[in-house]
Short mmCIF file of C-alpha atoms and ligand atoms in Angstrom, two decimals:
data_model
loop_
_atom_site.label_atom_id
_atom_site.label_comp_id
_atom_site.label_asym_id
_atom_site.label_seq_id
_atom_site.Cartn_x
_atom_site.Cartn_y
_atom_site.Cartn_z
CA UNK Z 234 -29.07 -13.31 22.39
CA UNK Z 235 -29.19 -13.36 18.35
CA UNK Z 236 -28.52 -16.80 17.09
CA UNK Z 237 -25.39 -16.39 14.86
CA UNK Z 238 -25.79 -16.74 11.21
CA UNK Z 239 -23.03 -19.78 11.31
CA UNK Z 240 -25.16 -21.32 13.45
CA UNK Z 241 -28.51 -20.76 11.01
CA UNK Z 242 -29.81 -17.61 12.38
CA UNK Z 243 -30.42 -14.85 10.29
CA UNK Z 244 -27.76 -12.84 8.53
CA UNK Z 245 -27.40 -9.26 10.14
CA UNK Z 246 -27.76 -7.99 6.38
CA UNK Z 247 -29.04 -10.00 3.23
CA UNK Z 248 -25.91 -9.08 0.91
CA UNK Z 249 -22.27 -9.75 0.60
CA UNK Z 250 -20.57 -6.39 1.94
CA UNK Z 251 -17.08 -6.50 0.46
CA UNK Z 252 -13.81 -5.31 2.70
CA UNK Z 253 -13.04 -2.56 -0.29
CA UNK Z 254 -14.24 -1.53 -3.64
CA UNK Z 255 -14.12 1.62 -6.16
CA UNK Z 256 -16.30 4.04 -6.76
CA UNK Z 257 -16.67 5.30 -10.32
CA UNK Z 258 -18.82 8.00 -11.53
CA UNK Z 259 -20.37 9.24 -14.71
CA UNK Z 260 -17.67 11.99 -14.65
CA UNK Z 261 -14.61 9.20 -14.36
CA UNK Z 262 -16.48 7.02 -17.44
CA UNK Z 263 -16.45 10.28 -19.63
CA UNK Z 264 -12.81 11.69 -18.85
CA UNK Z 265 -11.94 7.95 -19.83
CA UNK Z 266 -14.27 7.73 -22.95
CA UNK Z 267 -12.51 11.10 -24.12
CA UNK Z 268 -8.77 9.62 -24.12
CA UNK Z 269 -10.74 6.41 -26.06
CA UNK Z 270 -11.65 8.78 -28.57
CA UNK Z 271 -8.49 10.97 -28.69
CA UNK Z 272 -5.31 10.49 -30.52
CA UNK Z 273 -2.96 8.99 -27.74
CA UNK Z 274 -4.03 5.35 -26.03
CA UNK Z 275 -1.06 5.12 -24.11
CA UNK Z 276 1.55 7.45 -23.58
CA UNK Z 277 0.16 11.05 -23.86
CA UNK Z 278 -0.78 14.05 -22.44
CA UNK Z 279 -2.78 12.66 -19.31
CA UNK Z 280 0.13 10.92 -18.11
CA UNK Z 281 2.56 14.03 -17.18
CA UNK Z 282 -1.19 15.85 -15.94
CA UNK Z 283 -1.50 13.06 -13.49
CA UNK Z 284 1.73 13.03 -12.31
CA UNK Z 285 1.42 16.69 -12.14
CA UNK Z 286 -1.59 16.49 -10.09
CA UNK Z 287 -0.05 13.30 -7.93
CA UNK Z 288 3.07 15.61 -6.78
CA UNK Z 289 0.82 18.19 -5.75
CA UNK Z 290 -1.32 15.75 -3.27
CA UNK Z 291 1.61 14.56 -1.89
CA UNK Z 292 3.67 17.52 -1.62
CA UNK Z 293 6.84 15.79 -3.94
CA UNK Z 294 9.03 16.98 -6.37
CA UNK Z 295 8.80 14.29 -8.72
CA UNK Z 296 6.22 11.75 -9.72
CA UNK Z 297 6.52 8.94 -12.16
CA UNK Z 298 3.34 6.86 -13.10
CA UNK Z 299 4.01 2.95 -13.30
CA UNK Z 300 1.86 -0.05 -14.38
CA UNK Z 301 1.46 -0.85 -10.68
CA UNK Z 302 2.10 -0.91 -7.08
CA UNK Z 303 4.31 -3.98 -7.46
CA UNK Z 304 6.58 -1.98 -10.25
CA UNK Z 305 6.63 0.91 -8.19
CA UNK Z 306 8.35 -1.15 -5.83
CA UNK Z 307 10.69 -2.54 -8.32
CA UNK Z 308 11.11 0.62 -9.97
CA UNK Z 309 12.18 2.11 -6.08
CA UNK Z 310 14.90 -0.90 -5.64
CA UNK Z 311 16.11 0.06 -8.66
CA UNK Z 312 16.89 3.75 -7.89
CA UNK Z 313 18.05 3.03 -4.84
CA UNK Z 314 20.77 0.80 -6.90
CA UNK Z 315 19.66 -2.40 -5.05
CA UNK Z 316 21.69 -5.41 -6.74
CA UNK Z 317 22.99 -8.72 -6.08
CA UNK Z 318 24.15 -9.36 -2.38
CA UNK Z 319 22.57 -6.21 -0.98
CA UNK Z 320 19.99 -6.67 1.71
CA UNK Z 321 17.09 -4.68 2.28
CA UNK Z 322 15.36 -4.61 6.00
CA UNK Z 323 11.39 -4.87 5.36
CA UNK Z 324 8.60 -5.44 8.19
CA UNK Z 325 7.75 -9.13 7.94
CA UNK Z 326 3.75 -7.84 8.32
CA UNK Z 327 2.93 -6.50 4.57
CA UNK Z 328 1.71 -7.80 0.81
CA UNK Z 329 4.71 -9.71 -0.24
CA UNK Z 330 5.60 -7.29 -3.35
CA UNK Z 331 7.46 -5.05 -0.92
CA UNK Z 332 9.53 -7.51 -0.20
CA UNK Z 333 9.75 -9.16 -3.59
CA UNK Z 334 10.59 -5.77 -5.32
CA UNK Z 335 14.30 -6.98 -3.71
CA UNK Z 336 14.21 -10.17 -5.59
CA UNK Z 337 13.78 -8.84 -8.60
CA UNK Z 338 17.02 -7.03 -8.20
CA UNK Z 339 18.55 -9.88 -6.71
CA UNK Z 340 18.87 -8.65 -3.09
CA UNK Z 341 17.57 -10.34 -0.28
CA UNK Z 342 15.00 -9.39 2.10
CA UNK Z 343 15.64 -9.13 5.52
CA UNK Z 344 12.47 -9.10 7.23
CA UNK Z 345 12.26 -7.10 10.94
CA UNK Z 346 9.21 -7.47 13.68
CA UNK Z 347 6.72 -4.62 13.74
CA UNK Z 348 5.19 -2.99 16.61
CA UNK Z 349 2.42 -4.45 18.69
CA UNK Z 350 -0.17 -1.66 19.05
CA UNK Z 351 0.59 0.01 15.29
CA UNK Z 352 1.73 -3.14 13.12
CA UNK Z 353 4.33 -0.69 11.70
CA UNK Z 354 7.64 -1.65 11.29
CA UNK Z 355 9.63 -1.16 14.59
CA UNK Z 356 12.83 0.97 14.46
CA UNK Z 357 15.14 -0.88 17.18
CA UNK Z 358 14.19 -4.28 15.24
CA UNK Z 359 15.25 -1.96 12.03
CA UNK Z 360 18.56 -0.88 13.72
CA UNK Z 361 19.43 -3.97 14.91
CA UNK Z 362 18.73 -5.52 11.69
CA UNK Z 363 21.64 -3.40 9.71
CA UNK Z 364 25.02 -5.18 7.98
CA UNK Z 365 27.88 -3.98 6.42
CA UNK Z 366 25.41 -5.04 3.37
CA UNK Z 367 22.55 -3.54 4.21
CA UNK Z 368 21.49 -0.20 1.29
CA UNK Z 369 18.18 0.47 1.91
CA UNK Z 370 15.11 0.22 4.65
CA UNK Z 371 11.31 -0.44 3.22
CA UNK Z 372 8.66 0.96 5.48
CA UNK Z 373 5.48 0.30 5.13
CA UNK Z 374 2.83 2.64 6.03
CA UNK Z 375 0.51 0.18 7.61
CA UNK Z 376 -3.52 0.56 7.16
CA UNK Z 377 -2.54 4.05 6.14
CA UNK Z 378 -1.09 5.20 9.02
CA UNK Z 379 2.14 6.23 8.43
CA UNK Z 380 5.25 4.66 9.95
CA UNK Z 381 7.78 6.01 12.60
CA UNK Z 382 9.18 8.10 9.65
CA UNK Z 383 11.45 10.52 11.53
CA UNK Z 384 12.97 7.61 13.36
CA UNK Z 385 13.87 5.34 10.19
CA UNK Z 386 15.45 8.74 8.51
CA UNK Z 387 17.86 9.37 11.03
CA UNK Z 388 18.78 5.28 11.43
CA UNK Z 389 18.91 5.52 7.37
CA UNK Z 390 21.39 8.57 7.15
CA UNK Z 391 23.24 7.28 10.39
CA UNK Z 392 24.04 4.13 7.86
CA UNK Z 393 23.97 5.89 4.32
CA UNK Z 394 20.77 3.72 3.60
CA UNK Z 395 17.71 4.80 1.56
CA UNK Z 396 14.65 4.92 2.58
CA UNK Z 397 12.11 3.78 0.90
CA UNK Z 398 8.40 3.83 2.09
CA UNK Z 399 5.71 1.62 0.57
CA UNK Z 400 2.70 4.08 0.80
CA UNK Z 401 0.40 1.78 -1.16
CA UNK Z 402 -1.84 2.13 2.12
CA UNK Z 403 -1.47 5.79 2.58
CA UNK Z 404 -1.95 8.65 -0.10
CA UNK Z 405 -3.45 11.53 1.89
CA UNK Z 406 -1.84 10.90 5.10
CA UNK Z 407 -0.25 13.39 7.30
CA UNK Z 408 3.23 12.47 9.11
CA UNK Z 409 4.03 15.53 11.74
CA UNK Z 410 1.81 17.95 9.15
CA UNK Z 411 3.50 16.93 6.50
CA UNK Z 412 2.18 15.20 3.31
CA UNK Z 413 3.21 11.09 2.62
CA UNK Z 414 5.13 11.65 -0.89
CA UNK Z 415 7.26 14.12 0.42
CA UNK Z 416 9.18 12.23 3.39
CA UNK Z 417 11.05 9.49 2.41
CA UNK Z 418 13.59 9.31 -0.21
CA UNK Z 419 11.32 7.21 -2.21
CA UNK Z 420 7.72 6.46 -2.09
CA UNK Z 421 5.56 3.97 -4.01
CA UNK Z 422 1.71 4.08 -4.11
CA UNK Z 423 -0.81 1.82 -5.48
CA UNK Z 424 -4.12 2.89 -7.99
CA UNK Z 425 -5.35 -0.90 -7.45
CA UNK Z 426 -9.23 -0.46 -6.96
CA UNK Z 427 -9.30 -1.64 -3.55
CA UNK Z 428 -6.99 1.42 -2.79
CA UNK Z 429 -7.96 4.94 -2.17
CA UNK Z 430 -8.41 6.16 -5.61
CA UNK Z 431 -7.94 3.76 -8.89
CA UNK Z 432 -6.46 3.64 -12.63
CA UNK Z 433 -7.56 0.31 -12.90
CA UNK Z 434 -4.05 -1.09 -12.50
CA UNK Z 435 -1.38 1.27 -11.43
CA UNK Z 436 1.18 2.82 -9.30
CA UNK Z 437 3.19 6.21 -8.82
CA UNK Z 438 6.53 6.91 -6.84
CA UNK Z 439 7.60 9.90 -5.81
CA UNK Z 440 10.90 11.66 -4.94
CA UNK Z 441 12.94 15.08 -4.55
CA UNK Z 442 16.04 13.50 -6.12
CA UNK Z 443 16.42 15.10 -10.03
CA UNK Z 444 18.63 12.16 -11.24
CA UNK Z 445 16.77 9.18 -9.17
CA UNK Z 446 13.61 10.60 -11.09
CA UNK Z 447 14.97 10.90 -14.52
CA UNK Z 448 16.44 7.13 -14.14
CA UNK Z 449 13.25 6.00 -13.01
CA UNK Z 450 11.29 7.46 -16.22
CA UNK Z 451 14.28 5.55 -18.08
CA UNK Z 452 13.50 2.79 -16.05
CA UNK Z 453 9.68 2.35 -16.77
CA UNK Z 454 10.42 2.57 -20.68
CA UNK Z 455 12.98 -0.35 -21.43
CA UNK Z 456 15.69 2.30 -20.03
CA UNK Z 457 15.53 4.20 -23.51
CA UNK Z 458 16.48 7.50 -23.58
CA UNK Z 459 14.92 10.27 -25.84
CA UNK Z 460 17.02 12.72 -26.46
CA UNK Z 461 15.86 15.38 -28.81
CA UNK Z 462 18.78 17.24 -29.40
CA UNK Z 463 20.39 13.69 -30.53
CA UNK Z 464 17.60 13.03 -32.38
CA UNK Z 465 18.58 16.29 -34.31
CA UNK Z 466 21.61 15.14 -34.91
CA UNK Z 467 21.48 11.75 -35.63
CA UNK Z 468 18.34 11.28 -37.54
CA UNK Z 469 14.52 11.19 -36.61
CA UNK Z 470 14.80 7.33 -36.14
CA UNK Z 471 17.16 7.49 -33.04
CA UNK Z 472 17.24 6.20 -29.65
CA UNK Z 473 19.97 4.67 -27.27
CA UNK Z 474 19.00 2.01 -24.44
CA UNK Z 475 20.91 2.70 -21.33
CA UNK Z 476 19.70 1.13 -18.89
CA UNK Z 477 18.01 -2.25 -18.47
CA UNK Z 478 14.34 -1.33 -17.91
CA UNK Z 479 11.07 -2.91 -18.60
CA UNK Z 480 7.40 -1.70 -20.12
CA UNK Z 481 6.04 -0.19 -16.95
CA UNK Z 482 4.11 2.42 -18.35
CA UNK Z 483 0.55 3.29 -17.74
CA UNK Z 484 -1.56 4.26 -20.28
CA UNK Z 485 -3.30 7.37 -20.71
CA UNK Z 486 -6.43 5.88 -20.61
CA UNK Z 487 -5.65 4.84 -16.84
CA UNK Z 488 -3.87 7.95 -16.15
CA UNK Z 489 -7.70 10.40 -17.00
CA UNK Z 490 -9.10 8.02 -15.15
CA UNK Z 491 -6.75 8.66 -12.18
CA UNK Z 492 -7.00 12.62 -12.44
CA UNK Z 493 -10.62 12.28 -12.08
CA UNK Z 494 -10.50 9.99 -9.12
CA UNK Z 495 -7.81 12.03 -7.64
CA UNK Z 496 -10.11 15.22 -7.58
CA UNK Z 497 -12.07 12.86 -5.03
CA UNK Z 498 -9.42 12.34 -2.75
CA UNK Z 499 -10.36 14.63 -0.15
CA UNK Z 500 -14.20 14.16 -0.01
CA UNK Z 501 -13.39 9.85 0.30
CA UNK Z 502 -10.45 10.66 2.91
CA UNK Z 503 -12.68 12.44 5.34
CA UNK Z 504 -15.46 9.74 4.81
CA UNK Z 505 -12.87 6.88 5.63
CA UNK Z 506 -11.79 8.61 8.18
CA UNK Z 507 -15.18 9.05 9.67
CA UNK Z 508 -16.08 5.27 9.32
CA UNK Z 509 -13.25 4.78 11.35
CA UNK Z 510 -14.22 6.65 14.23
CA UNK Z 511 -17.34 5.13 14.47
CA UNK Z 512 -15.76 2.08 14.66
CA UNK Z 513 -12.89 2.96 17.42
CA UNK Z 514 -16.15 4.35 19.07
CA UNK Z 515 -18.42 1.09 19.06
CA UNK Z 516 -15.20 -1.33 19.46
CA UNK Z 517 -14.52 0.43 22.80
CA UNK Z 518 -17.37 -0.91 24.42
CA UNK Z 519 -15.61 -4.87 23.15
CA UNK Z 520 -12.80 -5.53 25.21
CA UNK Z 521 -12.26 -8.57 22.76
CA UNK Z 522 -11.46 -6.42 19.94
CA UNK Z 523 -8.84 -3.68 19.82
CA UNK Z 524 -8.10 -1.90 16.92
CA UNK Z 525 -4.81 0.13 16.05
CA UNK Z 526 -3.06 2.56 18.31
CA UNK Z 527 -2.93 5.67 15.85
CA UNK Z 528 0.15 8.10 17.36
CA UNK Z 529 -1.06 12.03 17.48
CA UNK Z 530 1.69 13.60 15.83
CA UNK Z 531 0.45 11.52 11.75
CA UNK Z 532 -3.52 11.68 10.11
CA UNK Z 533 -3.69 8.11 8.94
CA UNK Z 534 -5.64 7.44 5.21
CA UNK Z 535 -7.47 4.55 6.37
CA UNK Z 536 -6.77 2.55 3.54
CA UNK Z 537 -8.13 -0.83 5.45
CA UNK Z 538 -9.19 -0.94 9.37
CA UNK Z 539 -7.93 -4.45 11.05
CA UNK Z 540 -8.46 -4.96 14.18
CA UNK Z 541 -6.65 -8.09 16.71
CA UNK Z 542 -9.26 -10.14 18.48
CA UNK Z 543 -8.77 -11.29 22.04
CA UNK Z 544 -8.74 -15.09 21.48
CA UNK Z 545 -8.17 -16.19 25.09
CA UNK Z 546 -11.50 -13.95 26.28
CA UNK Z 547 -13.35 -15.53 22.80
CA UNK Z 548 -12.43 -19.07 23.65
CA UNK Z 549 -12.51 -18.98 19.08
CA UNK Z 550 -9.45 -18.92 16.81
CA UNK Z 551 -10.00 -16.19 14.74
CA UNK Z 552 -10.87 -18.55 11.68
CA UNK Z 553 -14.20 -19.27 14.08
CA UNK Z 554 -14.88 -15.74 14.43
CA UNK Z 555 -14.06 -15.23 10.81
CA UNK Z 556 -16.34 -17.53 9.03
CA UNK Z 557 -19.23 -16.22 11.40
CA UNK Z 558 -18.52 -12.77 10.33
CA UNK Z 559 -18.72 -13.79 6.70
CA UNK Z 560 -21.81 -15.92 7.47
CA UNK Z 561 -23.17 -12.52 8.85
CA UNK Z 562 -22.48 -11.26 5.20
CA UNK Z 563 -19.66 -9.17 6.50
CA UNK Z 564 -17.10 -9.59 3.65
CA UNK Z 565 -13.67 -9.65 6.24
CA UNK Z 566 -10.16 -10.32 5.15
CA UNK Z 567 -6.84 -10.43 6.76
CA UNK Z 568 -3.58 -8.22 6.18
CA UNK Z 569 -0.98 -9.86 5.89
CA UNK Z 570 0.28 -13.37 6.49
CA UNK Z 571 3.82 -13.02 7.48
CA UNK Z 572 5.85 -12.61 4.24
CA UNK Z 573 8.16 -15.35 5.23
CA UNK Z 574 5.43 -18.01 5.43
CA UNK Z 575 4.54 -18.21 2.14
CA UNK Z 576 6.19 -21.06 0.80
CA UNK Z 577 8.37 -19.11 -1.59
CA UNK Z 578 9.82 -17.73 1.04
CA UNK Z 579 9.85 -20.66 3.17
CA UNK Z 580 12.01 -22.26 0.12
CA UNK Z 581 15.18 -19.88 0.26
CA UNK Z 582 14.91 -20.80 4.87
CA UNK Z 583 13.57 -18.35 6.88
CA UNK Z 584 12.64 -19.52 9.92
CA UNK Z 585 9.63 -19.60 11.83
CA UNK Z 586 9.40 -17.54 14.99
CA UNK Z 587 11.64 -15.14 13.38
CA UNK Z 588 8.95 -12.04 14.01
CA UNK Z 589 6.96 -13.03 16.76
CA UNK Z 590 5.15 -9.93 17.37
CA UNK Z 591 3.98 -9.80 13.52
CA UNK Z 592 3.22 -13.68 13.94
CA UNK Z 593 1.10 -13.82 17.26
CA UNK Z 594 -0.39 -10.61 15.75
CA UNK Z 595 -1.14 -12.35 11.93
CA UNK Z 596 -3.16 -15.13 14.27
CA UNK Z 597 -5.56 -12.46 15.71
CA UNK Z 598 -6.10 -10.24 12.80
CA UNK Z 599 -9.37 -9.28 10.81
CA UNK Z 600 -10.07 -6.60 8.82
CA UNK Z 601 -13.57 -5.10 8.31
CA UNK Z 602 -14.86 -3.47 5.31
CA UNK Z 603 -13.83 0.25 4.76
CA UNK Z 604 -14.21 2.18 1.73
CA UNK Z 605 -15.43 5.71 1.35
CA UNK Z 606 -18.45 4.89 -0.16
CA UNK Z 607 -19.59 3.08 2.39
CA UNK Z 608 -23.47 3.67 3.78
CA UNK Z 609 -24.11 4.27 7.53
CA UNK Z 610 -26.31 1.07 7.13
CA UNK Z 611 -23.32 -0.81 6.25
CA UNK Z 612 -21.04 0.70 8.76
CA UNK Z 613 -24.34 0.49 11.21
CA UNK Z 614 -24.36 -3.72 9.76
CA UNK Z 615 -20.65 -3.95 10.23
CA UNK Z 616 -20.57 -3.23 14.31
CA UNK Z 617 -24.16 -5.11 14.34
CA UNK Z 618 -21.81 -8.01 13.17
CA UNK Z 619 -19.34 -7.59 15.11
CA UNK Z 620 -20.78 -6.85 18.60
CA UNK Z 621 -23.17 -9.98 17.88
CA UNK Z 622 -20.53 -12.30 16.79
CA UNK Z 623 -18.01 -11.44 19.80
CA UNK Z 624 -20.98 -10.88 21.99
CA UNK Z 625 -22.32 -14.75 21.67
CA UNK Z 626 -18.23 -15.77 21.60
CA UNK Z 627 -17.73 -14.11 25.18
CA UNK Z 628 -20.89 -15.37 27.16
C1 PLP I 241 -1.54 -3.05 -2.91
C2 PLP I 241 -0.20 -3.12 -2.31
C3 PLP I 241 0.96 -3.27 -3.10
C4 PLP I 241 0.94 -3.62 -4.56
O1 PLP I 241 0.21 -2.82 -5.35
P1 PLP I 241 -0.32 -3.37 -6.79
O2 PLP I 241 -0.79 -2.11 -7.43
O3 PLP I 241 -1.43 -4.32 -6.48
O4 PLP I 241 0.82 -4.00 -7.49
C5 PLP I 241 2.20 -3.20 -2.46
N1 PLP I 241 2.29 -3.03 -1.14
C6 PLP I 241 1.22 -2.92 -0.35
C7 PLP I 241 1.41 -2.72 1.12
C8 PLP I 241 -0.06 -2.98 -0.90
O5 PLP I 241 -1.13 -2.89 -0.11
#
């Protein structure tokens, strides 16, 4: 047997493979370089042709570009009129700005257990988590597979609840044929490089309501209002504030850099989803690793690929198998420590144990590298890794 890199063997490959990255072409630099040398920097005309081009991906009848993910999020708690008091049930397994997004409008988080096999949020826990205070669910499409959607949308209209999904994982997925954008009452995506395709910094959210989307445009420009018939009126210099909003604009710099990205969706979509094939394929033959259960009736985007390691049959914690796997020049990660750990969240007392399925499952997670333009080497170097790591853990 190969003698592990940890333990001064030779690395299965000589460089650093990192879990995600971009990929940016000569034809993204020049659709950027031609905003640089136009007359609009910021707002402009690339911002309503990305959103144009965002709706039709995803199948929605409104898009509004944000500064990022993270003010998607806020900008979704806002329209869905989140305030003080009102709780908001979100899966205690995700990055913590979809459950911070409810801070910010001074609600409180009430986190729910996800499902063993998927990691997505479950439903009864969802249910069983709902108050007289409770105004809106978060689901979180988890590694890009999308969550129990037609489920949450009948508990959320049995209670009069939004529904909010936090698709940062999942642009291009499929729920029951139809396209993630176009489900939920509101849906937030992320242009973050290690996402499917980037603006640098970004995000988008999507909707079918008419006045949720016209508050939300209000919303990402300090909740000013231009009105050009009152401008007629009143003089060229007017405007009215009526809301309380913020500078969450993205540029149109970031925006041509989007609509060239997003014309690569497809091509990096069936790549991702061919890396991870091989790799259900390959970790079938390792009955210490098992990656997600992916339901038949929803196309996951692959946006990362975790899978939970058998501990018991390793005799390792996973932070053994982990730093071999990095020695191996495998660049893992993990998604997500339990929101409620972090000790933020620890401060306003949530308890430990209180999701034990997204806890026990947090102990036994690693994610391996997946990003569409990955080699067949590295995928090749990736199971190498793998299979020699768990391999010398299980004899
Ligand atoms: C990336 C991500 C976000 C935040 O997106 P940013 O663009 O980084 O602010 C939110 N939720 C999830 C699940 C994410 O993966």
């Amino acid at each position: 047997m190969p003698k592990l890199a940890i333990d001064g063997g030779t690395p299965v490959r000589a460089g650093m493979l990192p879990y995600g990255r971009q990929a940016v072409d000569q034809e993204d630099i020049e659709a950027v370089v031609d905003v640089l040398r136009s007359d609009w920097l910021t707002t402009g005309p690339k911002v309503a042709e990305f959103e144009t081009a965002w709706s039709r991906t995803t199948g929605a009848r409104h898009t509004i570009s944000v500064s990022s993910g993270t003010a998607a999020l806020h900008a979704a708690a806002f329209g869905a009129g989140i305030g003080r008091g009102d709780e908001v049930i979100v899966p205690a397994l995700t990055f913590a700005a979809s459950a911070n997004c409810v801070l910010y409008q001074g609600g409180k988080p009430v986190f729910v257990d996800v499902q063993a096999d998927t990691l997505n949020v479950d439903p009864a826990a969802v249910e069983a988590a709902i108050t007289h205070r409770t105004r809106a669910i978060v689901a979180v499409d988890y590694a890009g597979q999308p969550a129990d959607l037609d489920e949450l949308r009948a508990i959320s209209k049995r209670h009069g609840l939004w529904l909010i999904e936090d698709a940062a994982h999942a642009v291009g997925a499929t729920y029951k044929g139809r396209a993630i954008g176009s489900v939920s009452d509101l849906t937030t995506f992320s242009t973050h490089p290690v996402k499917h395709v980037t603006t640098g910094e970004g995000g988008m959210i999507t909707t079918a309501d008419d006045t949720v989307a016209q508050r939300l445009r209000w919303f990402r420009n300090h909740g000013i209002t231009t009105d050009h018939r009152q401008r007629a009126e009143k003089g060229g210099w007017f405007y009215e504030m009526v809301e309380l909003g913020y500078n969450y604009r993205l540029p149109d710099i970031n925006c041509a850099l989007g609509l060239s990205q997003l014309r690569k969706l497809e091509p990096w979509l069936a790549r991702r989803r061919a890396v991870a094939a091989c790799y259900d394929a390959a970790f079938a033959r390792l009955p210490a690793v098992r990656p997600l259960a992916v339901h038949p009736d929803r196309e996951p985007a692959w946006h990362i690929y975790p899978i939970l390691l058998d501990l018991e049959g390793l005799g390792q914690g996973r932070a053994q198998v982990f730093a071999a796997l990095r020695a191996e020049n495998i660049g893992v990660n993990v998604h997500y420590i339990p929101i409620y750990w972090h000790p933020y969240y620890q401060e306003l007392a949530y308890p430990r144990g209180l999701c034990p399925v997204a806890e026990r499952s947090y102990e036994r997670l690693i994610t391996l590298p997946l990003f569409a333009s990955m080699t067949d080497q590295d995928v090749n170097d990736v199971v190498a890794a793998v299979t020699k790591v768990v391999e010398a853990y299980s004899a």
